[in-house]
Amino acid sequence: MPFIAGNGILVLIPAALFLASKAKVAEFDSTFYAVQALELLAGATNIVLLGLNTRDGFKVKGRFRARPGGRFDAKAKV
């Protein structure tokens, strides 16, 4: 979680402000696209890390346990 927060504060927010200032004056140069690619990569990293964190939270809580005789059991009688 600290990496997710640091990524947002140190990369995503400054990149968004920089991109907004460049877009306001219509300067779409290579620096703009490089920072935009960096921002997309950092955002994707945050989404993946949040998903992994959610999965681990579900595992700790026990929500991913297999239910015996579940609805999609292959041996269930019809």
PDB file of N, CA and C in Angstrom:
ATOM      1  N   MET A   1       0.801  -1.202   0.000  1.00  0.00           N
ATOM      2  CA  MET A   1       0.000   0.000   0.000  1.00  0.00           C
ATOM      3  C   MET A   1       0.846   1.270   0.000  1.00  0.00           C
ATOM      4  N   PRO A   2       1.962   1.293   0.728  1.00  0.00           N
ATOM      5  CA  PRO A   2       2.773   2.517   0.668  1.00  0.00           C
ATOM      6  C   PRO A   2       3.303   2.798  -0.740  1.00  0.00           C
ATOM      7  N   PHE A   3       3.609   1.731  -1.500  1.00  0.00           N
ATOM      8  CA  PHE A   3       4.087   1.938  -2.865  1.00  0.00           C
ATOM      9  C   PHE A   3       2.982   2.523  -3.745  1.00  0.00           C
ATOM     10  N   ILE A   4       1.754   2.067  -3.530  1.00  0.00           N
ATOM     11  CA  ILE A   4       0.629   2.577  -4.315  1.00  0.00           C
ATOM     12  C   ILE A   4       0.432   4.066  -4.035  1.00  0.00           C
ATOM     13  N   ALA A   5       0.486   4.430  -2.759  1.00  0.00           N
ATOM     14  CA  ALA A   5       0.310   5.841  -2.386  1.00  0.00           C
ATOM     15  C   ALA A   5       1.467   6.693  -2.905  1.00  0.00           C
ATOM     16  N   GLY A   6       2.682   6.195  -2.748  1.00  0.00           N
ATOM     17  CA  GLY A   6       3.846   6.934  -3.244  1.00  0.00           C
ATOM     18  C   GLY A   6       3.818   7.098  -4.748  1.00  0.00           C
ATOM     19  N   ASN A   7       3.395   6.058  -5.434  1.00  0.00           N
ATOM     20  CA  ASN A   7       3.271   6.116  -6.885  1.00  0.00           C
ATOM     21  C   ASN A   7       2.280   7.205  -7.297  1.00  0.00           C
ATOM     22  N   GLY A   8       1.181   7.272  -6.589  1.00  0.00           N
ATOM     23  CA  GLY A   8       0.175   8.285  -6.903  1.00  0.00           C
ATOM     24  C   GLY A   8       0.649   9.693  -6.605  1.00  0.00           C
ATOM     25  N   ILE A   9       1.283   9.865  -5.449  1.00  0.00           N
ATOM     26  CA  ILE A   9       1.700  11.211  -5.028  1.00  0.00           C
ATOM     27  C   ILE A   9       2.945  11.682  -5.788  1.00  0.00           C
ATOM     28  N   LEU A  10       3.894  10.790  -5.994  1.00  0.00           N
ATOM     29  CA  LEU A  10       5.169  11.201  -6.584  1.00  0.00           C
ATOM     30  C   LEU A  10       5.219  11.101  -8.109  1.00  0.00           C
ATOM     31  N   VAL A  11       4.336  10.304  -8.707  1.00  0.00           N
ATOM     32  CA  VAL A  11       4.379  10.131 -10.161  1.00  0.00           C
ATOM     33  C   VAL A  11       3.091  10.622 -10.830  1.00  0.00           C
ATOM     34  N   LEU A  12       1.952  10.093 -10.385  1.00  0.00           N
ATOM     35  CA  LEU A  12       0.703  10.353 -11.105  1.00  0.00           C
ATOM     36  C   LEU A  12       0.241  11.810 -11.003  1.00  0.00           C
ATOM     37  N   ILE A  13       0.277  12.382  -9.824  1.00  0.00           N
ATOM     38  CA  ILE A  13      -0.196  13.766  -9.673  1.00  0.00           C
ATOM     39  C   ILE A  13       0.708  14.754 -10.418  1.00  0.00           C
ATOM     40  N   PRO A  14       2.042  14.699 -10.231  1.00  0.00           N
ATOM     41  CA  PRO A  14       2.879  15.626 -11.011  1.00  0.00           C
ATOM     42  C   PRO A  14       2.768  15.422 -12.520  1.00  0.00           C
ATOM     43  N   ALA A  15       2.647  14.166 -12.940  1.00  0.00           N
ATOM     44  CA  ALA A  15       2.512  13.904 -14.377  1.00  0.00           C
ATOM     45  C   ALA A  15       1.207  14.487 -14.909  1.00  0.00           C
ATOM     46  N   ALA A  16       0.133  14.348 -14.148  1.00  0.00           N
ATOM     47  CA  ALA A  16      -1.156  14.901 -14.586  1.00  0.00           C
ATOM     48  C   ALA A  16      -1.087  16.421 -14.675  1.00  0.00           C
ATOM     49  N   LEU A  17      -0.459  17.059 -13.716  1.00  0.00           N
ATOM     50  CA  LEU A  17      -0.336  18.518 -13.752  1.00  0.00           C
ATOM     51  C   LEU A  17       0.529  18.975 -14.926  1.00  0.00           C
ATOM     52  N   PHE A  18       1.629  18.258 -15.154  1.00  0.00           N
ATOM     53  CA  PHE A  18       2.509  18.589 -16.278  1.00  0.00           C
ATOM     54  C   PHE A  18       1.771  18.430 -17.607  1.00  0.00           C
ATOM     55  N   LEU A  19       1.053  17.314 -17.747  1.00  0.00           N
ATOM     56  CA  LEU A  19       0.333  17.066 -18.995  1.00  0.00           C
ATOM     57  C   LEU A  19      -0.776  18.088 -19.209  1.00  0.00           C
ATOM     58  N   ALA A  20      -1.430  18.495 -18.135  1.00  0.00           N
ATOM     59  CA  ALA A  20      -2.484  19.504 -18.258  1.00  0.00           C
ATOM     60  C   ALA A  20      -1.913  20.835 -18.720  1.00  0.00           C
ATOM     61  N   SER A  21      -0.740  21.201 -18.181  1.00  0.00           N
ATOM     62  CA  SER A  21      -0.135  22.474 -18.592  1.00  0.00           C
ATOM     63  C   SER A  21       0.342  22.428 -20.039  1.00  0.00           C
ATOM     64  N   LYS A  22       0.887  21.285 -20.455  1.00  0.00           N
ATOM     65  CA  LYS A  22       1.325  21.151 -21.856  1.00  0.00           C
ATOM     66  C   LYS A  22       0.128  21.136 -22.813  1.00  0.00           C
ATOM     67  N   ALA A  23      -0.951  20.477 -22.420  1.00  0.00           N
ATOM     68  CA  ALA A  23      -2.126  20.403 -23.287  1.00  0.00           C
ATOM     69  C   ALA A  23      -2.815  21.757 -23.393  1.00  0.00           C
ATOM     70  N   LYS A  24      -2.742  22.542 -22.331  1.00  0.00           N
ATOM     71  CA  LYS A  24      -3.397  23.850 -22.342  1.00  0.00           C
ATOM     72  C   LYS A  24      -2.807  24.755 -23.423  1.00  0.00           C
ATOM     73  N   VAL A  25      -1.498  24.647 -23.648  1.00  0.00           N
ATOM     74  CA  VAL A  25      -0.844  25.472 -24.662  1.00  0.00           C
ATOM     75  C   VAL A  25      -0.611  24.693 -25.959  1.00  0.00           C
ATOM     76  N   ALA A  26      -1.210  23.516 -26.058  1.00  0.00           N
ATOM     77  CA  ALA A  26      -1.144  22.667 -27.259  1.00  0.00           C
ATOM     78  C   ALA A  26       0.283  22.301 -27.656  1.00  0.00           C
ATOM     79  N   GLU A  27       1.106  21.955 -26.682  1.00  0.00           N
ATOM     80  CA  GLU A  27       2.476  21.488 -26.949  1.00  0.00           C
ATOM     81  C   GLU A  27       2.495  19.967 -26.844  1.00  0.00           C
ATOM     82  N   PHE A  28       2.206  19.303 -27.938  1.00  0.00           N
ATOM     83  CA  PHE A  28       2.186  17.852 -27.958  1.00  0.00           C
ATOM     84  C   PHE A  28       3.478  17.329 -28.588  1.00  0.00           C
ATOM     85  N   ASP A  29       4.569  17.520 -27.869  1.00  0.00           N
ATOM     86  CA  ASP A  29       5.877  17.095 -28.365  1.00  0.00           C
ATOM     87  C   ASP A  29       6.243  15.735 -27.772  1.00  0.00           C
ATOM     88  N   SER A  30       7.469  15.317 -28.000  1.00  0.00           N
ATOM     89  CA  SER A  30       7.897  13.997 -27.530  1.00  0.00           C
ATOM     90  C   SER A  30       7.929  13.921 -26.006  1.00  0.00           C
ATOM     91  N   THR A  31       8.206  15.027 -25.337  1.00  0.00           N
ATOM     92  CA  THR A  31       8.193  15.038 -23.871  1.00  0.00           C
ATOM     93  C   THR A  31       6.785  14.762 -23.359  1.00  0.00           C
ATOM     94  N   PHE A  32       5.801  15.358 -23.989  1.00  0.00           N
ATOM     95  CA  PHE A  32       4.408  15.136 -23.605  1.00  0.00           C
ATOM     96  C   PHE A  32       4.068  13.653 -23.700  1.00  0.00           C
ATOM     97  N   TYR A  33       4.417  13.029 -24.810  1.00  0.00           N
ATOM     98  CA  TYR A  33       4.074  11.626 -25.000  1.00  0.00           C
ATOM     99  C   TYR A  33       4.880  10.708 -24.079  1.00  0.00           C
ATOM    100  N   ALA A  34       6.120  11.073 -23.773  1.00  0.00           N
ATOM    101  CA  ALA A  34       6.924  10.273 -22.847  1.00  0.00           C
ATOM    102  C   ALA A  34       6.332  10.314 -21.442  1.00  0.00           C
ATOM    103  N   VAL A  35       5.926  11.495 -20.992  1.00  0.00           N
ATOM    104  CA  VAL A  35       5.322  11.617 -19.664  1.00  0.00           C
ATOM    105  C   VAL A  35       3.970  10.922 -19.642  1.00  0.00           C
ATOM    106  N   GLN A  36       3.238  10.992 -20.736  1.00  0.00           N
ATOM    107  CA  GLN A  36       1.948  10.316 -20.796  1.00  0.00           C
ATOM    108  C   GLN A  36       2.125   8.801 -20.719  1.00  0.00           C
ATOM    109  N   ALA A  37       3.136   8.273 -21.389  1.00  0.00           N
ATOM    110  CA  ALA A  37       3.418   6.840 -21.319  1.00  0.00           C
ATOM    111  C   ALA A  37       3.819   6.440 -19.897  1.00  0.00           C
ATOM    112  N   LEU A  38       4.630   7.276 -19.259  1.00  0.00           N
ATOM    113  CA  LEU A  38       5.018   7.021 -17.872  1.00  0.00           C
ATOM    114  C   LEU A  38       3.788   7.016 -16.958  1.00  0.00           C
ATOM    115  N   GLU A  39       2.894   7.957 -17.172  1.00  0.00           N
ATOM    116  CA  GLU A  39       1.680   8.030 -16.360  1.00  0.00           C
ATOM    117  C   GLU A  39       0.784   6.806 -16.586  1.00  0.00           C
ATOM    118  N   LEU A  40       0.656   6.371 -17.818  1.00  0.00           N
ATOM    119  CA  LEU A  40      -0.141   5.175 -18.099  1.00  0.00           C
ATOM    120  C   LEU A  40       0.461   3.930 -17.450  1.00  0.00           C
ATOM    121  N   LEU A  41       1.774   3.820 -17.501  1.00  0.00           N
ATOM    122  CA  LEU A  41       2.452   2.685 -16.874  1.00  0.00           C
ATOM    123  C   LEU A  41       2.282   2.714 -15.357  1.00  0.00           C
ATOM    124  N   ALA A  42       2.435   3.880 -14.756  1.00  0.00           N
ATOM    125  CA  ALA A  42       2.266   4.005 -13.306  1.00  0.00           C
ATOM    126  C   ALA A  42       0.824   3.719 -12.903  1.00  0.00           C
ATOM    127  N   GLY A  43      -0.136   4.180 -13.682  1.00  0.00           N
ATOM    128  CA  GLY A  43      -1.544   3.906 -13.395  1.00  0.00           C
ATOM    129  C   GLY A  43      -1.874   2.426 -13.514  1.00  0.00           C
ATOM    130  N   ALA A  44      -1.343   1.780 -14.536  1.00  0.00           N
ATOM    131  CA  ALA A  44      -1.563   0.344 -14.705  1.00  0.00           C
ATOM    132  C   ALA A  44      -0.936  -0.439 -13.558  1.00  0.00           C
ATOM    133  N   THR A  45       0.243  -0.009 -13.120  1.00  0.00           N
ATOM    134  CA  THR A  45       0.895  -0.646 -11.975  1.00  0.00           C
ATOM    135  C   THR A  45       0.026  -0.516 -10.735  1.00  0.00           C
ATOM    136  N   ASN A  46      -0.540   0.657 -10.515  1.00  0.00           N
ATOM    137  CA  ASN A  46      -1.417   0.856  -9.357  1.00  0.00           C
ATOM    138  C   ASN A  46      -2.642  -0.047  -9.433  1.00  0.00           C
ATOM    139  N   ILE A  47      -3.238  -0.180 -10.605  1.00  0.00           N
ATOM    140  CA  ILE A  47      -4.415  -1.030 -10.744  1.00  0.00           C
ATOM    141  C   ILE A  47      -4.072  -2.488 -10.441  1.00  0.00           C
ATOM    142  N   VAL A  48      -2.933  -2.955 -10.951  1.00  0.00           N
ATOM    143  CA  VAL A  48      -2.510  -4.333 -10.690  1.00  0.00           C
ATOM    144  C   VAL A  48      -2.251  -4.535  -9.201  1.00  0.00           C
ATOM    145  N   LEU A  49      -1.543  -3.600  -8.579  1.00  0.00           N
ATOM    146  CA  LEU A  49      -1.244  -3.733  -7.150  1.00  0.00           C
ATOM    147  C   LEU A  49      -2.504  -3.680  -6.298  1.00  0.00           C
ATOM    148  N   LEU A  50      -3.461  -2.839  -6.661  1.00  0.00           N
ATOM    149  CA  LEU A  50      -4.727  -2.797  -5.923  1.00  0.00           C
ATOM    150  C   LEU A  50      -5.500  -4.102  -6.085  1.00  0.00           C
ATOM    151  N   GLY A  51      -5.469  -4.677  -7.278  1.00  0.00           N
ATOM    152  CA  GLY A  51      -6.122  -5.962  -7.498  1.00  0.00           C
ATOM    153  C   GLY A  51      -5.488  -7.082  -6.683  1.00  0.00           C
ATOM    154  N   LEU A  52      -4.160  -7.102  -6.647  1.00  0.00           N
ATOM    155  CA  LEU A  52      -3.464  -8.112  -5.847  1.00  0.00           C
ATOM    156  C   LEU A  52      -3.758  -7.931  -4.363  1.00  0.00           C
ATOM    157  N   ASN A  53      -3.828  -6.687  -3.925  1.00  0.00           N
ATOM    158  CA  ASN A  53      -4.141  -6.403  -2.530  1.00  0.00           C
ATOM    159  C   ASN A  53      -5.558  -6.866  -2.190  1.00  0.00           C
ATOM    160  N   THR A  54      -6.494  -6.640  -3.097  1.00  0.00           N
ATOM    161  CA  THR A  54      -7.869  -7.086  -2.883  1.00  0.00           C
ATOM    162  C   THR A  54      -7.935  -8.608  -2.812  1.00  0.00           C
ATOM    163  N   ARG A  55      -7.241  -9.279  -3.721  1.00  0.00           N
ATOM    164  CA  ARG A  55      -7.211 -10.743  -3.716  1.00  0.00           C
ATOM    165  C   ARG A  55      -6.653 -11.283  -2.402  1.00  0.00           C
ATOM    166  N   ASP A  56      -5.558 -10.685  -1.927  1.00  0.00           N
ATOM    167  CA  ASP A  56      -4.972 -11.134  -0.674  1.00  0.00           C
ATOM    168  C   ASP A  56      -5.900 -10.874   0.508  1.00  0.00           C
ATOM    169  N   GLY A  57      -6.618  -9.762   0.464  1.00  0.00           N
ATOM    170  CA  GLY A  57      -7.582  -9.480   1.515  1.00  0.00           C
ATOM    171  C   GLY A  57      -8.702 -10.505   1.540  1.00  0.00           C
ATOM    172  N   PHE A  58      -9.173 -10.914   0.366  1.00  0.00           N
ATOM    173  CA  PHE A  58     -10.199 -11.947   0.298  1.00  0.00           C
ATOM    174  C   PHE A  58      -9.675 -13.281   0.811  1.00  0.00           C
ATOM    175  N   LYS A  59      -8.417 -13.590   0.515  1.00  0.00           N
ATOM    176  CA  LYS A  59      -7.840 -14.836   1.006  1.00  0.00           C
ATOM    177  C   LYS A  59      -7.748 -14.828   2.526  1.00  0.00           C
ATOM    178  N   VAL A  60      -7.334 -13.716   3.092  1.00  0.00           N
ATOM    179  CA  VAL A  60      -7.223 -13.618   4.542  1.00  0.00           C
ATOM    180  C   VAL A  60      -8.598 -13.759   5.188  1.00  0.00           C
ATOM    181  N   LYS A  61      -9.591 -13.156   4.595  1.00  0.00           N
ATOM    182  CA  LYS A  61     -10.951 -13.199   5.131  1.00  0.00           C
ATOM    183  C   LYS A  61     -11.604 -14.561   4.902  1.00  0.00           C
ATOM    184  N   GLY A  62     -11.097 -15.330   3.950  1.00  0.00           N
ATOM    185  CA  GLY A  62     -11.644 -16.649   3.674  1.00  0.00           C
ATOM    186  C   GLY A  62     -12.743 -16.658   2.644  1.00  0.00           C
ATOM    187  N   ARG A  63     -12.812 -15.681   1.792  1.00  0.00           N
ATOM    188  CA  ARG A  63     -13.870 -15.618   0.787  1.00  0.00           C
ATOM    189  C   ARG A  63     -13.583 -16.482  -0.435  1.00  0.00           C
ATOM    190  N   PHE A  64     -12.352 -16.963  -0.595  1.00  0.00           N
ATOM    191  CA  PHE A  64     -12.022 -17.766  -1.762  1.00  0.00           C
ATOM    192  C   PHE A  64     -11.937 -19.258  -1.448  1.00  0.00           C
ATOM    193  N   ARG A  65     -12.522 -19.677  -0.354  1.00  0.00           N
ATOM    194  CA  ARG A  65     -12.523 -21.097  -0.035  1.00  0.00           C
ATOM    195  C   ARG A  65     -13.482 -21.832  -0.967  1.00  0.00           C
ATOM    196  N   ALA A  66     -13.121 -23.056  -1.295  1.00  0.00           N
ATOM    197  CA  ALA A  66     -13.989 -23.876  -2.147  1.00  0.00           C
ATOM    198  C   ALA A  66     -15.189 -24.332  -1.333  1.00  0.00           C
ATOM    199  N   ARG A  67     -16.359 -24.194  -1.891  1.00  0.00           N
ATOM    200  CA  ARG A  67     -17.586 -24.627  -1.220  1.00  0.00           C
ATOM    201  C   ARG A  67     -17.893 -26.059  -1.633  1.00  0.00           C
ATOM    202  N   PRO A  68     -18.012 -26.945  -0.693  1.00  0.00           N
ATOM    203  CA  PRO A  68     -18.331 -28.341  -1.056  1.00  0.00           C
ATOM    204  C   PRO A  68     -19.745 -28.441  -1.615  1.00  0.00           C
ATOM    205  N   GLY A  69     -19.881 -29.235  -2.682  1.00  0.00           N
ATOM    206  CA  GLY A  69     -21.196 -29.425  -3.291  1.00  0.00           C
ATOM    207  C   GLY A  69     -21.745 -28.148  -3.891  1.00  0.00           C
ATOM    208  N   GLY A  70     -20.877 -27.380  -4.498  1.00  0.00           N
ATOM    209  CA  GLY A  70     -21.284 -26.107  -5.061  1.00  0.00           C
ATOM    210  C   GLY A  70     -22.206 -26.256  -6.249  1.00  0.00           C
ATOM    211  N   ARG A  71     -22.663 -25.152  -6.740  1.00  0.00           N
ATOM    212  CA  ARG A  71     -23.622 -25.119  -7.826  1.00  0.00           C
ATOM    213  C   ARG A  71     -23.059 -25.718  -9.119  1.00  0.00           C
ATOM    214  N   PHE A  72     -21.765 -25.591  -9.323  1.00  0.00           N
ATOM    215  CA  PHE A  72     -21.153 -26.054 -10.565  1.00  0.00           C
ATOM    216  C   PHE A  72     -20.325 -27.308 -10.353  1.00  0.00           C
ATOM    217  N   ASP A  73     -20.695 -28.106  -9.385  1.00  0.00           N
ATOM    218  CA  ASP A  73     -19.981 -29.349  -9.109  1.00  0.00           C
ATOM    219  C   ASP A  73     -20.247 -30.329 -10.259  1.00  0.00           C
ATOM    220  N   ALA A  74     -19.180 -30.898 -10.815  1.00  0.00           N
ATOM    221  CA  ALA A  74     -19.304 -31.794 -11.974  1.00  0.00           C
ATOM    222  C   ALA A  74     -20.000 -33.094 -11.605  1.00  0.00           C
ATOM    223  N   LYS A  75     -19.933 -33.525 -10.337  1.00  0.00           N
ATOM    224  CA  LYS A  75     -20.517 -34.779  -9.934  1.00  0.00           C
ATOM    225  C   LYS A  75     -21.901 -34.604  -9.304  1.00  0.00           C
ATOM    226  N   ALA A  76     -22.428 -33.427  -9.356  1.00  0.00           N
ATOM    227  CA  ALA A  76     -23.742 -33.184  -8.749  1.00  0.00           C
ATOM    228  C   ALA A  76     -24.831 -33.905  -9.548  1.00  0.00           C
ATOM    229  N   LYS A  77     -25.794 -34.462  -8.823  1.00  0.00           N
ATOM    230  CA  LYS A  77     -26.903 -35.172  -9.483  1.00  0.00           C
ATOM    231  C   LYS A  77     -27.947 -34.178  -9.923  1.00  0.00           C
ATOM    232  N   VAL A  78     -28.499 -34.434 -11.072  1.00  0.00           N
ATOM    233  CA  VAL A  78     -29.506 -33.516 -11.626  1.00  0.00           C
ATOM    234  C   VAL A  78     -30.896 -34.007 -11.310  1.00  0.00           C
TER     235      VAL A  78
END
